[in-house]
C-alpha cells in the first residue's frame, strides 16, 4: 500500500523553518514562520497563560471528555472576544477546533456539505495553506486581486473588479485583520463596500481571523469581522488563539457559523458531527486557558496589557525599519512597512533577491518576500535594512 504514496508538495513556510534550523551561522535572522518573538528571540509564555495554567492545574479534578463542540464557556468567551455584541448569540453556532487551521478545515468541509458547487474565492496572495486545503478537499477555487505590487497596499480596484464575478452562494475568504502574507489591509470604507457587494451578490463571507490584537488593538482588529457578521445573513468565522494568547502548540481555535437562529440546532449539530468525524472531541487545554483568562477580570487585564506590549513592540520595529530604509534609500518607497499591520509585511521583491539576502546575510524570509516583523529586534533592523538595499530591492 505505502508504495503508492507520492511525495507531497512541500509547504514553503515549513521548509524555511527547517532550512533556518540547519544554517550554522550564529548571526542568522529568522523572519520566516509567523511566531512572535521578544527582543531576545524568545517566544514567551504570556503571564496570564502561566497563571491560568496554574489555576487549572490546582482546580481541575477530571480530564474526562468535554462535549463535541468543546467547553461551552470557551465558545461563549470567544464569541464575545471576536464578535462583541455585533450578532445575537442565538444566531451563532460554534465548535472548538485544533487551532485556526482546524477551524478553516472544518469551515471548508461545512461548505462542501452545504454547497458542493460553491467556488471559494481567495485573495491573491493568501496564506498558502488556504489553497492547499481547498485543493485537497477537491473544491472549486478562484482568486481575487488583492496586493498592489507597486504601492504594496491593497489593489482595491482590482479586488472589486474580480469580485464582480461572484455567483450567488459563492464563498469569499477574507482576512479579518493583519492580512497574511502582505500586511496590507482594507480601510473601514473599503470593508463597507465589500459588505454591500457580498450582500448584493448573495455570497457568503468566510473570515479568517488569526491575529486579533496584533494590528491596531483587540477591538479595532475585530471591527471588520463584526461589521461583516452584523450585516450579512450568513457568515463563517475561523478564529485562532495561537498568536494572541501565544499558545501555538496547544492548538486552540474556533469555528463560528452565523445564520438564522431557527436553523441553529441543525447548524450546531453539523459542526458537532464534523468534529466527531475528524477527531471526535477538540483539544481542551488551550481552550480552558483562554476561557479562564477571558472570564477573570484580573487575568484578562494582564493579558490585554501584555498583548499591547507585543503589538507596540512590532509597531516600533516597523517604524524603525521604515526610518532606516528611508535613510539608506534616500526615498520614501519603504514607508509602506510602517503602514502595514500585523506580524507580516510583504516587501514585494523577487525570490532571487530573497535568496540573495539569505545567502549573503543569513536573513530568512519566505520566498514571496513575506517577512515576520516580530523576528527582528532593534539591533537586527539596521542589518536587515542594509541587506534589503544591497540586494537591490
Ligand atoms: C504562518 O503563516 O507563518 C503561520 O500561520 C504558521 C503556519 O502554520 O504557516
Coordinates of C-alpha atoms and ligand atoms in Angstrom, one line a residue:
X1 CA 0.0 0.0 0.0
X2 CA 2.5 2.6 1.1
X3 CA 4.5 2.2 -2.1
X4 CA 1.6 4.0 -3.9
X5 CA 2.2 7.2 -2.0
X6 CA 3.8 10.1 -3.7
X7 CA 5.9 12.9 -2.2
X8 CA 3.6 15.7 -1.2
X9 CA 4.3 19.3 -2.2
X10 CA 6.4 21.0 0.5
X11 CA 4.9 23.9 2.4
X12 CA 7.2 26.8 1.8
X13 CA 6.9 28.2 5.3
X14 CA 7.7 24.9 7.0
X15 CA 10.6 24.3 4.6
X16 CA 12.0 27.6 5.6
X17 CA 11.8 26.7 9.3
X18 CA 13.9 23.6 8.5
X19 CA 16.5 25.5 6.4
X20 CA 16.9 28.1 9.2
X21 CA 17.4 25.4 11.8
X22 CA 20.1 23.8 9.7
X23 CA 22.0 27.0 9.0
X24 CA 25.1 27.0 11.3
X25 CA 25.6 30.8 11.1
X26 CA 25.4 32.4 14.6
X27 CA 24.1 35.7 13.2
X28 CA 21.3 34.3 11.1
X29 CA 17.9 36.1 11.4
X30 CA 14.6 34.2 11.3
X31 CA 11.9 36.3 9.6
X32 CA 10.0 33.1 8.4
X33 CA 7.2 31.4 10.3
X34 CA 4.6 33.6 12.0
X35 CA 5.6 33.2 15.6
X36 CA 6.0 36.2 17.9
X37 CA 9.5 36.6 19.4
X38 CA 10.5 39.1 22.0
X39 CA 13.7 41.2 21.5
X40 CA 15.8 38.4 22.9
X41 CA 14.4 35.9 20.4
X42 CA 12.2 34.0 22.8
X43 CA 8.6 33.2 22.2
X44 CA 7.4 33.7 25.8
X45 CA 4.6 32.0 27.6
X46 CA 2.4 35.0 28.5
X47 CA 2.0 35.8 32.2
X48 CA -1.8 35.3 32.2
X49 CA -1.4 32.0 30.4
X50 CA 1.0 30.8 33.1
X51 CA -1.3 32.0 35.8
X52 CA -4.3 30.3 34.2
X53 CA -2.4 27.1 33.8
X54 CA -1.6 27.1 37.4
X55 CA -5.2 27.7 38.3
X56 CA -6.3 24.8 36.1
X57 CA -3.7 22.5 37.5
X58 CA -4.9 23.3 41.0
X59 CA -8.6 23.1 40.4
X60 CA -9.1 20.6 37.6
X61 CA -10.2 17.3 39.0
X62 CA -11.0 15.4 35.8
X63 CA -9.8 15.1 32.3
X64 CA -12.9 13.2 31.1
X65 CA -14.3 14.3 27.7
X66 CA -15.8 17.6 27.1
X67 CA -18.7 17.9 24.6
X68 CA -18.1 17.5 20.8
X69 CA -18.3 21.3 20.5
X70 CA -15.7 21.7 23.3
X71 CA -16.3 23.6 26.6
X72 CA -19.3 25.9 26.2
X73 CA -17.5 28.5 28.4
X74 CA -14.8 28.7 25.7
X75 CA -17.3 29.2 22.9
X76 CA -19.1 32.0 24.8
X77 CA -15.8 33.7 25.7
X78 CA -14.5 33.6 22.1
X79 CA -17.8 34.7 20.6
X80 CA -17.6 37.7 22.9
X81 CA -13.9 38.4 22.1
X82 CA -14.4 38.2 18.3
X83 CA -17.9 39.4 17.8
X84 CA -18.7 41.6 20.8
X85 CA -22.4 42.3 20.6
X86 CA -22.5 42.6 16.8
X87 CA -24.6 39.5 16.4
X88 CA -27.3 38.0 18.7
X89 CA -25.8 35.0 20.4
X90 CA -28.6 32.6 19.2
X91 CA -27.5 33.2 15.6
X92 CA -24.0 31.8 16.4
X93 CA -23.2 28.1 16.3
X94 CA -19.6 27.4 17.4
X95 CA -17.2 24.5 17.8
X96 CA -13.7 24.4 19.3
X97 CA -11.1 23.2 16.8
X98 CA -7.4 22.3 16.9
X99 CA -6.0 25.7 16.0
X100 CA -7.2 28.2 13.4
X101 CA -6.2 25.7 10.7
X102 CA -8.6 23.2 12.2
X103 CA -11.3 25.9 12.0
X104 CA -10.6 26.6 8.4
X105 CA -10.6 23.0 7.6
X106 CA -14.0 22.4 9.3
X107 CA -15.4 25.6 7.7
X108 CA -14.4 24.2 4.2
X109 CA -15.9 20.8 5.0
X110 CA -19.1 22.5 6.1
X111 CA -19.2 24.5 2.8
X112 CA -18.6 21.3 0.8
X113 CA -21.5 19.6 2.6
X114 CA -23.9 22.5 2.2
X115 CA -22.9 23.9 -1.2
X116 CA -20.7 21.5 -3.1
X117 CA -20.8 23.6 -6.2
X118 CA -19.7 26.8 -4.5
X119 CA -16.5 28.4 -5.5
X120 CA -14.2 29.6 -2.7
X121 CA -12.6 32.9 -3.6
X122 CA -9.1 33.7 -2.2
X123 CA -7.1 36.8 -2.1
X124 CA -4.0 36.8 -4.3
X125 CA -1.9 36.2 -2.4
X126 CA -3.1 34.4 0.7
X127 CA -1.8 32.1 3.4
X128 CA -0.5 29.1 1.3
X129 CA -2.4 26.6 3.4
X130 CA -5.8 28.0 2.3
X131 CA -5.5 26.9 -1.4
X132 CA -3.7 23.7 -0.3
X133 CA -6.6 22.6 1.9
X134 CA -9.2 23.6 -0.7
X135 CA -7.4 21.6 -3.4
X136 CA -7.1 18.7 -1.0
X137 CA -10.8 18.7 -0.4
X138 CA -11.5 18.9 -4.2
X139 CA -13.4 22.1 -4.0
X140 CA -13.7 24.9 -6.6
X141 CA -11.4 27.8 -6.1
X142 CA -10.9 31.3 -7.7
X143 CA -8.6 34.2 -6.9
X144 CA -9.3 37.9 -6.5
X145 CA -6.6 40.5 -6.9
X146 CA -5.6 41.9 -3.5
X147 CA -2.0 43.2 -3.4
X148 CA -0.7 46.1 -5.4
X149 CA 3.0 45.2 -6.1
X150 CA 3.7 48.9 -6.9
X151 CA 2.4 50.5 -3.8
X152 CA 2.5 47.5 -1.6
X153 CA -1.0 48.4 -0.5
X154 CA -4.4 46.9 -1.4
X155 CA -5.3 46.8 -5.0
X156 CA -8.9 47.6 -4.2
X157 CA -10.0 48.4 -7.7
X158 CA -8.7 45.0 -8.9
X159 CA -10.3 43.3 -5.9
X160 CA -13.7 44.7 -6.6
X161 CA -13.5 44.1 -10.3
X162 CA -12.6 40.5 -9.7
X163 CA -15.3 40.0 -7.2
X164 CA -17.8 41.2 -9.8
X165 CA -17.6 37.6 -11.0
X166 CA -19.1 36.2 -7.8
X167 CA -22.1 33.9 -8.2
X168 CA -24.8 33.6 -5.6
X169 CA -23.7 31.1 -2.9
X170 CA -20.0 31.5 -3.6
X171 CA -17.8 31.9 -0.6
X172 CA -15.2 34.7 -0.2
X173 CA -12.4 34.1 2.2
X174 CA -11.4 37.4 3.8
X175 CA -8.6 38.1 6.4
X176 CA -10.3 39.8 9.3
X177 CA -7.2 41.8 10.1
X178 CA -3.4 41.7 9.7
X179 CA -3.5 40.2 6.2
X180 CA -1.2 37.2 5.8
X181 CA 1.2 37.4 3.9
X182 CA 1.0 41.0 2.8
X183 CA 0.4 43.1 5.9
X184 CA -1.8 45.4 3.7
X185 CA -5.4 45.8 4.9
X186 CA -8.7 47.3 3.8
X187 CA -9.9 50.6 5.2
X188 CA -13.3 50.7 7.0
X189 CA -14.9 52.3 4.0
X190 CA -13.5 49.6 1.7
X191 CA -14.9 47.0 4.1
X192 CA -18.3 48.7 3.8
X193 CA -18.1 48.4 0.0
X194 CA -17.1 44.7 0.2
X195 CA -20.0 44.0 2.5
X196 CA -22.5 45.7 0.2
X197 CA -21.1 43.8 -2.7
X198 CA -21.3 40.4 -1.0
X199 CA -24.9 41.1 0.0
X200 CA -25.8 42.2 -3.5
X201 CA -24.3 39.1 -4.9
X202 CA -25.6 36.7 -2.3
X203 CA -22.1 35.5 -1.5
X204 CA -21.0 34.1 1.9
X205 CA -18.0 35.5 3.7
X206 CA -15.6 33.2 5.4
X207 CA -13.4 35.2 7.7
X208 CA -10.0 34.0 8.9
X209 CA -9.0 36.0 12.0
X210 CA -5.7 34.7 13.4
X211 CA -4.0 37.9 14.6
X212 CA -6.7 39.8 16.6
X213 CA -4.8 42.3 18.8
X214 CA -1.6 42.3 16.7
X215 CA -2.7 45.2 14.4
X216 CA -4.5 48.2 15.9
X217 CA -5.8 46.6 19.1
X218 CA -8.3 43.9 20.1
X219 CA -11.5 45.9 19.3
X220 CA -10.1 47.7 16.3
X221 CA -8.9 44.4 14.8
X222 CA -12.3 42.8 15.2
X223 CA -14.2 45.8 13.8
X224 CA -14.3 44.5 10.2
X225 CA -15.3 41.0 11.3
X226 CA -18.1 42.5 13.4
X227 CA -19.3 44.7 10.6
X228 CA -19.5 41.8 8.2
X229 CA -21.1 39.4 10.7
X230 CA -23.6 42.1 11.7
X231 CA -24.6 42.9 8.1
X232 CA -25.0 39.6 6.3
X233 CA -27.4 36.7 6.7
X234 CA -24.8 34.0 6.8
X235 CA -21.1 34.1 7.7
X236 CA -18.4 31.7 8.8
X237 CA -15.6 32.8 11.1
X238 CA -12.4 30.8 11.8
X239 CA -10.5 32.3 14.8
X240 CA -7.2 31.3 16.2
X241 CA -5.8 31.8 19.7
X242 CA -2.3 30.7 18.7
X243 CA -0.8 34.1 18.3
X244 CA -2.7 36.5 20.6
X245 CA -2.5 34.1 23.5
X246 CA 0.9 32.8 22.4
X247 CA -0.3 29.2 22.8
X248 CA 0.8 27.9 19.3
X249 CA 1.4 24.3 20.3
X250 CA -1.8 23.9 22.3
X251 CA -3.8 24.1 19.0
X252 CA -6.7 26.4 20.1
X253 CA -9.1 27.7 17.6
X254 CA -12.9 28.0 17.0
X255 CA -15.2 27.9 14.1
X256 CA -18.4 30.1 14.3
X257 CA -21.2 29.7 11.8
X258 CA -23.7 32.6 11.9
X259 CA -27.1 32.2 10.3
X260 CA -30.8 32.1 11.0
X261 CA -31.4 31.3 14.7
X262 CA -34.2 28.9 13.6
X263 CA -31.6 26.8 11.8
X264 CA -29.2 26.9 14.7
X265 CA -29.9 23.4 16.0
X266 CA -29.1 21.8 12.7
X267 CA -26.0 24.1 12.1
X268 CA -24.7 23.3 15.6
X269 CA -25.4 19.6 15.1
X270 CA -23.5 19.6 11.8
X271 CA -20.5 21.3 13.3
X272 CA -20.5 18.7 16.1
X273 CA -20.8 16.0 13.5
X274 CA -17.8 17.3 11.6
X275 CA -15.7 17.4 14.8
X276 CA -16.8 13.8 15.5
X277 CA -15.8 12.6 12.1
X278 CA -12.5 14.3 12.0
X279 CA -11.1 13.9 15.6
X280 CA -14.1 13.5 18.0
X281 CA -13.5 15.9 20.8
X282 CA -11.5 19.0 20.2
X283 CA -8.4 19.7 22.4
X284 CA -9.3 21.3 25.7
X285 CA -6.2 22.6 27.5
X286 CA -5.7 25.7 25.4
X287 CA -9.4 26.4 25.2
X288 CA -9.6 26.2 29.0
X289 CA -6.6 28.6 29.4
X290 CA -8.4 31.1 27.1
X291 CA -11.7 30.9 28.9
X292 CA -10.0 31.1 32.3
X293 CA -8.3 34.3 31.2
X294 CA -11.3 35.9 29.4
X295 CA -13.6 35.2 32.3
X296 CA -11.4 36.6 35.1
X297 CA -11.1 40.4 35.2
X298 CA -7.5 40.5 36.6
X299 CA -6.1 37.8 34.3
X300 CA -7.9 39.4 31.3
X301 CA -6.5 42.9 32.1
X302 CA -3.0 41.4 32.4
X303 CA -3.3 39.5 29.2
X304 CA -4.6 42.6 27.3
X305 CA -1.7 44.6 28.8
X306 CA 0.9 42.1 27.6
X307 CA -0.7 41.8 24.2
X308 CA -0.5 45.6 23.9
X309 CA 3.3 45.4 24.7
X310 CA 3.6 42.8 22.0
X311 CA 1.7 44.9 19.5
X312 CA 3.6 48.0 20.3
X313 CA 6.9 46.2 20.0
X314 CA 6.0 45.2 16.5
X315 CA 4.8 48.7 15.6
X316 CA 8.1 50.1 17.0
X317 CA 10.1 47.7 14.8
X318 CA 8.0 48.7 11.8
X319 CA 8.8 52.4 12.4
X320 CA 12.4 51.8 13.0
X321 CA 12.8 49.7 9.8
X322 CA 10.9 52.2 7.7
X323 CA 13.0 55.1 9.1
X324 CA 16.2 53.2 8.5
X325 CA 15.2 52.3 4.9
X326 CA 14.2 55.9 4.2
X327 CA 17.7 57.0 5.3
X328 CA 19.6 54.3 3.3
X329 CA 17.5 54.6 0.2
X330 CA 17.1 58.4 0.4
X331 CA 13.4 57.8 -0.5
X332 CA 10.0 57.1 1.0
X333 CA 9.5 54.0 -1.0
X334 CA 9.6 51.7 2.0
X335 CA 7.2 53.7 4.1
X336 CA 4.6 51.1 3.5
X337 CA 6.3 48.9 6.1
X338 CA 5.1 51.4 8.8
X339 CA 1.6 51.4 7.4
X340 CA 1.2 47.6 7.2
X341 CA -0.3 45.9 10.2
X342 CA 0.2 42.6 12.0
X343 CA 3.1 40.3 12.1
X344 CA 3.9 40.4 8.4
X345 CA 5.0 42.7 5.6
X346 CA 5.5 41.6 2.1
X347 CA 8.3 43.8 0.8
X348 CA 7.5 42.9 -2.8
X349 CA 10.6 41.6 -4.4
X350 CA 11.7 38.5 -6.3
X351 CA 12.6 35.1 -5.0
X352 CA 16.1 35.6 -6.3
X353 CA 16.6 38.7 -4.1
X354 CA 15.1 36.9 -1.1
X355 CA 17.6 34.1 -1.8
X356 CA 20.5 36.6 -2.1
X357 CA 19.6 38.1 1.4
X358 CA 19.6 34.5 2.8
X359 CA 23.0 33.6 1.2
X360 CA 24.8 36.9 1.9
X361 CA 23.3 37.9 5.2
X362 CA 21.6 34.8 6.8
X363 CA 18.2 36.6 6.6
X364 CA 15.4 34.1 6.2
X365 CA 12.1 35.4 4.8
X366 CA 9.5 33.5 2.8
X367 CA 10.3 33.3 -0.9
X368 CA 7.4 35.6 -1.8
X369 CA 9.2 38.2 0.3
X370 CA 7.0 38.0 3.3
X371 CA 8.9 38.9 6.5
X372 CA 7.9 38.3 10.1
X373 CA 8.4 41.7 11.7
X374 CA 8.5 40.0 15.2
X375 CA 11.6 38.2 14.2
X376 CA 13.5 41.5 14.4
X377 CA 14.9 43.5 17.3
X378 CA 16.4 47.0 17.4
X379 CA 19.9 45.6 16.6
X380 CA 18.9 43.4 13.6
X381 CA 16.7 46.1 12.0
X382 CA 19.8 48.0 10.6
X383 CA 21.3 44.7 9.3
X384 CA 18.1 43.9 7.5
X385 CA 17.7 47.4 6.1
X386 CA 21.3 47.2 4.7
X387 CA 20.6 43.7 3.2
X388 CA 17.5 45.0 1.5
X389 CA 19.3 47.8 -0.1
X390 CA 22.4 45.7 -1.0
X391 CA 20.1 43.1 -2.6
X392 CA 18.7 45.9 -4.9
X393 CA 15.1 45.6 -3.6
Ligands
LIG1 C1 2.4 31.5 9.2 O1 1.7 31.9 8.3 O2 3.6 31.6 9.3 C2 1.7 30.8 10.4 O3 0.3 30.9 10.2 C3 2.2 29.5 10.7 C4 1.8 28.4 9.7 O4 1.2 27.4 10.2 O5 2.0 28.6 8.5

